Amino acid sequence: MSEAVTAAGLAFLQLAVFLALAPGVNGLIKQIKALLQGRRGPPLLQPYFDIFKLLRKDSVVSDHASAVFRWAPAVYAAAFATAALLLPVLWIPAPLAGWGDALALVGLFALARFALALAGLDTGSAFGGMGSSREVAVAALAEPAILLALFAVAWRSGGTDLSGMSAWLQTHGAAALAPSQLLAAGALVIAVIAETGRVPADNPDTHLELTMIHEGMLLEYSGRPLGILMWASLLKQTVLFALLIALFFPFGLASSAAELPLALAVLVLKLGALGLMMSLVESSSAKLRILKVPELLGAASALALLALVAEVVVG
Amino acid sequence: MLPGPLPGLVLTWQIDGLSAFFALVILSISAVTGIYALGNGRHHASFPGSGGLYLLFVFAMLGVVVAGDAFTFLIAWETMSLVSFALVLTEHRREEVRRAAWVYLVMTHTATAFIVSAFLLLARGSGSLVFAEWTAHASASDAGIASVIFVLGLVGFGTKAGMIPLHIWLPQAHPVAPAHVSALMSGVMIKLGIYGLLRLSFDWLAPGPAWWGALILGLGAASAVLGVLYALMEHDLKRLLAYHSVENIGIILLGVGAAVMARALGLGAIVALALSAALFHVANHATFKALLFMGAGAIDSAVGTRDLERLGGLVRRMPFTALSFLVGSAAISALPPLNGFASEWLTFQSLLQLGRLADEPQTALLPLLAGGALALTGALAVACFVKAFGVSFLALPRSTQAAAAREVGALELIPMATLALLCIALGLAAVPVVTAIGSLVPAAMLPHDGPALGLAAPAGGRLVLPGIALALPTFGALALLLPRLLGPVRARVAETWACGIALQPVHEYTAMAFAKPIRLMFRDIVRPVRDIGVVHRSGTRFVASVHYRSHIAPIFERYVYEALTDRLVAMARVVRTLQNGSLQTYLAYLFAALLVALVLAR
């Protein structure tokens, strides 16, 4: 019994860490982008202020909206909260490692997308429909790339267990540095850019109807539900970064309770490094036309395929 | 052995685990759709005896899976095909119905011809028509002949299953049949093609070369991806669902192909894993596809159309249908924690493990590529069901009929709710169900040293759907409740923002617009054709009306079937010169034939 309580406690600890760091990662990316563009950006803590303010505000709900619109934020948030607990980023195995693997993670992402895309259609607004339509189209191309990259990593470690993948990399260290893994990492980075709605696939800073994807689906949301959705999409971004960390850089994890603060600091550093990389990509590239996005994601799938071929043929 | 209905005709029956599994699927789904037919059937112009035909259809399907020899099998198979042909013809006064039924009849008989050829070759090898004899003689047959039998059987059974490129009858015949018939045909009957394929490749034939499995894998991947792509291009709800049957048959074939390939390579554990994936998906697809077809039938009878562009807003008018349809949509889109996700998870695992354990790089890469195709299929299925549910049930009604729709009766709602609950239950109880499926499969098929079947892949990777089903509502409730600690907020109701004007149904995204990004991304495959016409007011440059039509080119119909039928017609023309209708010519033929016969008999 006490073991179950400890396990639940650790699970909520990891979820709390993810929730606490998620807005900060975005604040950091905005800061670095502002720095690179030679302007003074919003404060590092601005995303926290935004979410806190939205969570206390009244909302306006469309009179055409149904229960789908009301429940979608909860499903969206729950899917990423569950996904966050499948990833071993503080200690191995992950809190819910026994309940789901890499495929479950992909399935949870699909569940969140399904809920939000329906909510986008629910109010009857053309902007919402546009956002939903584009979101599912882009994701349709990102998902094979993610899955093939996961297959390329799973091939090495033996199975689709995320904690097993991290553990394999930990024990083999530098020996794991194979060309195939670099190719898979490249594929996954591109897919993560698309899934987090960043330039060049989408623009997180725009509300211009012709270009937006993710923001289009949120357009009819306001007040507290918008706050929940915003926090949940920042959680999604952090979960995707954590996936990259777990698959390709699972070092500095805690093996006892005393090492937890250190592991936490290491996680913050890793997330910061990924944030730096994302802001460099965003600042140095222009947004692609929506019809050019398939080429980018096709390249990601091709990289993942090469990773698999390299893995199977070279071994 | 039972005495037959005619003197000298002996029908043999056999029931093993595989038969029992398929019989369970047939009987449980047909019981539910039968109740639905009592409620929904009154919307269709039925003919006297259609209820009896429905029962005969179920009985014939049952006969197929318990037949013990080729003769009994073919009698049941043909009864099933002909009775379903008659049921498709229920609304035979409409031209399109007659045409679709005709296509179905031709395809299903072509399939039977292939199956009979395979059976005759099998009977020649073993000297018997009894299936048990075929199993006993399986290893004695010649490898070349075995491959011929396999390909003939694959074409025959694949046509019934709706495998690409033999699928063309399916999107035509399923939409025109009454909803309870299409639910049964799409949910259950096409699975009997899978049953035949399993019997053929695991019972009647010895383990063959690896390319058998590779062929099934390739056809399965093509069916899955193309099926869902064509479904996305459809605006007729029942045609959309019919194309999804092609997709799901593809997913089942990925499991079957992995099993056949693993059997050829001697990888017993993968055979068990892949077979349980395929069989589990058979049961799952039967559940949610029957549910979705019944939902489409409910919409059809409440609104009077299945055209997505004329639906909308039904979630307020038909809330219970909407909820059932939503569960079915989530299940077919393979979303956790529902049943579709569990069987696709098993399929992914068997493809990955087959790829890992196969020795040759080329045999290893194919299952992994099929896994990529399955990922693409899953993501496109999510897109398609966001479209199907979102456009038909959400936002504003797009026609007056949709605005006036009323919820259907209890006889329709209870069957739908039953299957929706079954979708949830099969997902949560995936481990016991898969274990039961594993024990149902005849021991001859499974190696004895296989691992205990459960949702744990041989080399790591676990899936505990009840756990995920517990976590999701917990976190969802927390996400809604925790912000309440910050104090109460109000929700004001107002109009949707439509740039300052009142929102009209024409402002909504249409089904065609929704699928447009995907139509453009895959334009090389689906070949969209756009047709824009602008009409000016007479004598002016003012535009009076613009019409826009977009459809996709029917690649298979045009390049495969039309080419084939054109050849046949051309050959028929040549033969026609002999058949000129003149009595003298025919008498001359008779005389010549008599002469030849006399000369030969001399």
XYZ file of C-alpha atoms in Angstrom, chain B residues 42-435:
394
model
C -39.344 0.706 -41.554
C -37.546 3.609 -43.285
C -36.609 1.365 -46.169
C -38.909 0.098 -48.870
C -38.638 -3.529 -47.868
C -40.035 -6.480 -49.764
C -41.940 -9.470 -48.436
C -39.573 -11.939 -46.886
C -36.663 -9.554 -46.404
C -36.609 -10.433 -42.711
C -36.302 -14.105 -43.572
C -33.530 -13.331 -46.043
C -31.694 -11.446 -43.314
C -31.793 -14.535 -41.117
C -30.731 -16.735 -44.030
C -27.781 -14.378 -44.552
C -26.676 -14.817 -40.932
C -27.212 -18.569 -41.218
C -25.126 -18.776 -44.398
C -22.254 -16.823 -42.815
C -22.364 -19.222 -39.906
C -22.275 -22.095 -42.389
C -19.093 -20.730 -43.975
C -17.143 -20.833 -40.714
C -18.350 -24.262 -39.600
C -18.112 -26.008 -42.989
C -15.924 -29.098 -42.842
C -15.425 -29.748 -46.527
C -15.070 -27.756 -49.720
C -18.532 -28.621 -51.004
C -20.334 -27.488 -47.860
C -18.147 -24.395 -47.725
C -19.013 -23.404 -51.283
C -22.739 -23.943 -50.757
C -22.673 -21.699 -47.688
C -20.382 -19.189 -49.402
C -22.606 -18.884 -52.466
C -25.766 -18.665 -50.339
C -24.110 -15.861 -48.377
C -23.142 -14.012 -51.558
C -26.497 -14.404 -53.290
C -28.585 -13.532 -50.251
C -26.495 -10.444 -49.565
C -26.895 -9.532 -53.246
C -30.669 -9.720 -52.780
C -30.448 -7.639 -49.604
C -28.373 -4.978 -51.364
C -31.191 -4.844 -53.922
C -33.770 -3.918 -51.237
C -34.421 -0.537 -52.880
C -34.208 -2.005 -56.355
C -36.364 0.695 -57.953
C -33.373 3.051 -57.950
C -30.979 2.808 -60.858
C -27.815 3.275 -58.745
C -28.864 0.427 -56.447
C -29.245 -1.985 -59.355
C -25.902 -0.929 -60.780
C -24.072 -1.310 -57.458
C -25.656 -4.718 -56.854
C -24.580 -5.810 -60.333
C -20.966 -4.796 -59.685
C -21.120 -6.705 -56.408
C -22.521 -9.810 -58.086
C -19.823 -9.840 -60.757
C -16.996 -9.276 -58.264
C -18.211 -11.863 -55.802
C -18.554 -14.506 -58.514
C -15.134 -13.756 -59.893
C -13.919 -14.317 -56.337
C -15.778 -17.618 -56.139
C -14.170 -18.724 -59.397
C -10.722 -18.152 -57.892
C -11.674 -19.927 -54.681
C -13.050 -22.927 -56.600
C -9.813 -23.135 -58.593
C -7.781 -23.124 -55.386
C -10.081 -25.766 -53.888
C -9.798 -28.015 -56.938
C -6.004 -27.869 -56.776
C -6.112 -28.633 -53.051
C -8.502 -31.520 -53.661
C -6.246 -32.882 -56.398
C -3.259 -32.888 -54.045
C -5.030 -34.643 -51.201
C -7.590 -36.685 -53.122
C -10.396 -35.424 -50.915
C -12.756 -32.527 -50.468
C -12.629 -32.740 -46.670
C -10.686 -29.937 -45.002
C -9.114 -32.250 -42.415
C -7.548 -34.246 -45.251
C -6.096 -31.074 -46.733
C -4.469 -30.245 -43.406
C -3.080 -33.767 -43.174
C -1.629 -33.597 -46.695
C -0.428 -29.992 -46.433
C 3.273 -30.743 -46.087
C 3.260 -33.290 -48.914
C 2.254 -30.836 -51.630
C 4.614 -29.434 -54.218
C 6.003 -25.948 -53.405
C 5.162 -24.504 -56.821
C 1.585 -25.785 -56.717
C 1.248 -24.486 -53.158
C 2.209 -20.997 -54.302
C -0.338 -21.143 -57.131
C -3.014 -22.238 -54.635
C -2.003 -19.444 -52.288
C -2.242 -16.732 -54.943
C -5.585 -18.039 -56.256
C -6.967 -18.128 -52.713
C -5.563 -14.687 -51.905
C -7.329 -13.184 -54.931
C -10.586 -14.984 -54.138
C -10.733 -14.311 -50.440
C -9.148 -10.858 -50.863
C -11.999 -9.826 -53.170
C -14.545 -10.773 -50.523
C -12.530 -8.939 -47.891
C -12.317 -5.781 -50.003
C -8.545 -5.754 -50.391
C -7.152 -3.156 -52.820
C -7.217 -3.424 -55.866
C -10.182 -5.810 -55.589
C -12.199 -3.435 -53.408
C -14.312 -1.589 -55.972
C -17.579 -3.367 -55.159
C -17.421 -2.372 -51.512
C -17.891 1.430 -51.703
C -20.686 0.858 -54.224
C -22.685 -1.930 -52.620
C -22.477 -0.946 -48.947
C -23.970 2.570 -49.204
C -27.074 1.525 -51.150
C -28.056 -1.332 -48.847
C -30.264 -0.648 -45.790
C -28.211 0.343 -42.738
C -28.576 -2.933 -40.879
C -27.470 -4.858 -43.963
C -24.451 -2.645 -44.580
C -23.556 -2.922 -40.894
C -23.558 -6.680 -41.209
C -21.818 -6.793 -44.604
C -19.112 -4.311 -43.638
C -18.753 -5.420 -40.059
C -18.951 -9.163 -40.486
C -19.252 -10.566 -44.016
C -15.999 -9.132 -45.369
C -14.199 -10.708 -42.382
C -15.062 -14.115 -43.799
C -12.553 -13.350 -46.546
C -10.007 -13.041 -43.739
C -11.287 -16.333 -42.294
C -10.717 -18.068 -45.618
C -7.255 -16.555 -45.947
C -6.311 -17.719 -42.434
C -7.566 -21.262 -43.112
C -5.711 -21.308 -46.409
C -2.369 -20.072 -45.167
C -2.309 -21.785 -41.770
C -4.406 -24.934 -42.116
C -4.528 -26.078 -45.699
C -1.004 -25.134 -46.778
C 2.350 -25.878 -45.185
C 4.556 -22.881 -44.269
C 5.459 -21.317 -47.588
C 8.176 -18.944 -48.756
C 8.535 -15.559 -47.039
C 7.168 -13.714 -50.085
C 3.652 -14.936 -49.282
C 3.711 -12.874 -46.127
C 5.442 -10.019 -47.912
C 2.702 -9.996 -50.553
C -0.033 -9.831 -47.910
C 1.880 -7.113 -46.048
C 2.242 -5.028 -49.207
C -1.418 -5.402 -50.163
C -2.440 -4.700 -46.573
C -0.378 -1.503 -46.416
C -1.788 -0.347 -49.769
C -5.355 -1.110 -48.669
C -4.886 0.711 -45.372
C -3.378 3.911 -46.793
C -5.460 4.142 -49.972
C -8.636 3.133 -48.154
C -8.366 5.969 -45.659
C -7.293 8.471 -48.337
C -10.333 7.663 -50.466
C -12.510 7.813 -47.355
C -11.254 11.353 -46.712
C -12.325 12.397 -50.199
C -15.907 11.163 -49.697
C -18.853 13.302 -48.612
C -21.399 10.491 -48.531
C -21.289 9.208 -44.969
C -21.907 5.573 -45.857
C -19.416 5.554 -48.717
C -16.888 7.115 -46.345
C -17.498 4.278 -43.903
C -17.251 1.707 -46.698
C -13.797 3.001 -47.629
C -12.852 2.751 -43.964
C -13.678 -0.936 -44.178
C -11.067 -1.200 -46.931
C -8.643 0.572 -44.584
C -9.380 -1.714 -41.645
C -9.153 -4.843 -43.774
C -5.712 -3.499 -44.658
C -4.817 -3.238 -40.968
C -6.047 -6.792 -40.365
C -4.026 -7.952 -43.394
C -0.906 -6.360 -41.882
C -1.366 -8.683 -38.903
C -2.110 -11.681 -41.128
C 0.868 -10.892 -43.376
C 3.191 -10.558 -40.401
C 1.942 -13.903 -39.099
C 2.382 -15.650 -42.464
C 5.856 -14.182 -42.871
C 6.855 -15.113 -39.319
C 5.590 -18.648 -39.910
C 7.741 -18.903 -43.028
C 10.778 -17.695 -41.080
C 10.020 -20.039 -38.192
C 9.445 -17.268 -35.637
C 6.733 -18.880 -33.536
C 6.338 -16.107 -30.965
C 5.666 -13.520 -33.668
C 3.083 -15.792 -35.319
C 1.106 -15.853 -32.084
C 1.458 -12.098 -31.532
C 0.522 -11.143 -35.096
C -2.398 -13.577 -35.286
C -3.857 -12.307 -32.049
C -3.456 -8.737 -33.382
C -5.311 -9.632 -36.584
C -8.111 -11.559 -34.861
C -8.557 -8.902 -32.189
C -8.866 -6.279 -34.891
C -11.459 -8.455 -36.648
C -13.611 -8.346 -33.512
C -12.944 -4.659 -32.891
C -13.661 -3.561 -36.420
C -16.882 -5.574 -36.434
C -17.947 -3.720 -33.286
C -17.224 -0.140 -34.263
C -18.022 -0.466 -37.951
C -21.461 -1.923 -37.228
C -21.964 0.910 -34.719
C -20.941 3.580 -37.227
C -23.108 2.155 -40.014
C -26.079 2.094 -37.651
C -25.307 5.717 -36.735
C -25.179 6.639 -40.428
C -28.502 4.858 -40.886
C -29.992 6.821 -37.993
C -28.812 10.083 -39.580
C -30.163 8.969 -42.955
C -33.611 8.227 -41.551
C -33.740 11.383 -39.388
C -32.455 13.853 -41.997
C -33.175 12.077 -45.254
C -29.656 12.434 -46.618
C -26.201 11.031 -46.046
C -24.490 13.949 -47.776
C -22.168 15.520 -45.180
C -22.569 18.955 -46.791
C -26.265 18.954 -45.884
C -25.817 17.833 -42.281
C -24.584 19.693 -39.206
C -25.781 20.593 -35.737
C -27.158 17.123 -35.085
C -25.497 16.885 -31.661
C -28.310 19.030 -30.247
C -31.076 17.265 -32.115
C -29.821 13.672 -31.781
C -27.632 13.701 -28.642
C -27.667 9.952 -27.994
C -26.839 9.037 -31.574
C -24.086 11.662 -31.411
C -22.546 10.177 -28.282
C -22.546 6.627 -29.695
C -21.143 7.837 -33.001
C -18.429 9.781 -31.145
C -17.326 6.655 -29.271
C -17.287 4.691 -32.536
C -15.282 7.461 -34.257
C -12.727 7.537 -31.456
C -12.453 3.747 -31.504
C -11.918 3.487 -35.270
C -9.376 6.345 -35.078
C -7.374 4.113 -32.686
C -7.504 6.497 -29.744
C -6.597 5.201 -26.296
C -8.169 3.745 -24.202
C -10.619 2.228 -26.738
C -10.472 -1.133 -28.492
C -9.162 0.076 -31.860
C -6.012 1.343 -30.179
C -5.393 -1.985 -28.436
C -5.437 -4.031 -31.646
C -3.408 -1.480 -33.613
C -0.877 -1.492 -30.764
C -0.545 -5.274 -31.120
C -0.173 -4.893 -34.896
C 2.603 -2.309 -34.459
C 4.372 -4.582 -31.990
C 4.218 -7.603 -34.277
C 5.561 -5.582 -37.218
C 8.439 -4.168 -35.137
C 9.346 -7.514 -33.594
C 9.126 -9.275 -36.966
C 11.466 -6.651 -38.382
C 13.906 -7.137 -35.516
C 14.020 -10.911 -35.674
C 14.080 -11.407 -39.455
C 17.603 -12.172 -40.636
C 17.710 -10.727 -44.124
C 17.706 -6.920 -44.398
C 15.075 -6.940 -47.146
C 12.671 -9.102 -45.150
C 13.362 -6.982 -42.072
C 12.675 -3.645 -43.742
C 9.284 -4.532 -45.188
C 7.445 -4.987 -41.857
C 9.034 -1.781 -40.561
C 7.874 0.126 -43.640
C 4.422 -1.375 -43.145
C 4.577 0.059 -39.614
C 5.211 3.510 -41.113
C 2.218 3.008 -43.408
C 0.116 2.038 -40.411
C 1.153 5.246 -38.600
C 0.136 7.298 -41.646
C -3.162 5.407 -41.774
C -3.861 6.068 -38.104
C -3.219 9.805 -38.404
C -5.368 10.053 -41.546
C -8.151 8.115 -39.829
C -8.158 10.715 -37.041
C -8.455 13.419 -39.716
C -11.290 11.567 -41.437
C -13.352 11.059 -38.307
C -12.832 14.630 -37.130
C -14.379 15.473 -40.481
C -17.153 12.872 -40.330
C -18.227 13.662 -36.776
C -17.476 17.382 -36.824
C -19.261 18.193 -40.062
C -22.329 16.036 -39.445
C -22.915 16.601 -35.735
C -21.321 19.932 -34.751
C -21.933 23.633 -35.509
C -25.000 24.833 -37.398
C -27.288 22.665 -39.549
C -26.529 23.164 -43.233
C -30.022 22.323 -44.503
C -33.601 22.693 -43.315
C -33.941 18.910 -43.103
C -30.949 18.756 -40.743
C -32.438 21.563 -38.670
C -35.705 19.621 -38.364
C -34.065 16.299 -37.461
C -35.394 14.370 -34.461
C -33.699 11.719 -32.355
C -34.361 8.145 -33.499
C -36.280 5.637 -31.399
C -35.128 3.325 -28.625
C -34.922 0.297 -30.921
C -32.180 2.101 -32.812
C -30.509 3.786 -29.852
C -30.142 0.715 -27.653
C -28.180 -1.325 -30.253
C -25.891 1.646 -30.896
C -25.336 2.219 -27.179
C -24.644 -1.502 -26.705
C -21.892 -1.506 -29.300
C -20.469 1.789 -27.985
C -20.175 0.206 -24.538
C -18.622 -2.854 -26.160
C -15.975 -0.630 -27.790
C -15.032 0.662 -24.350
C -15.227 -2.771 -22.726
C -13.090 -4.486 -25.385
C -10.455 -1.797 -24.870
C -10.400 -2.052 -21.099
C -10.565 -5.848 -21.134
C -7.962 -6.158 -23.886
C -5.721 -8.510 -21.903
C -8.338 -11.167 -21.064
C -9.852 -10.876 -24.549
C -6.508 -11.327 -26.291
C -5.654 -14.220 -23.982
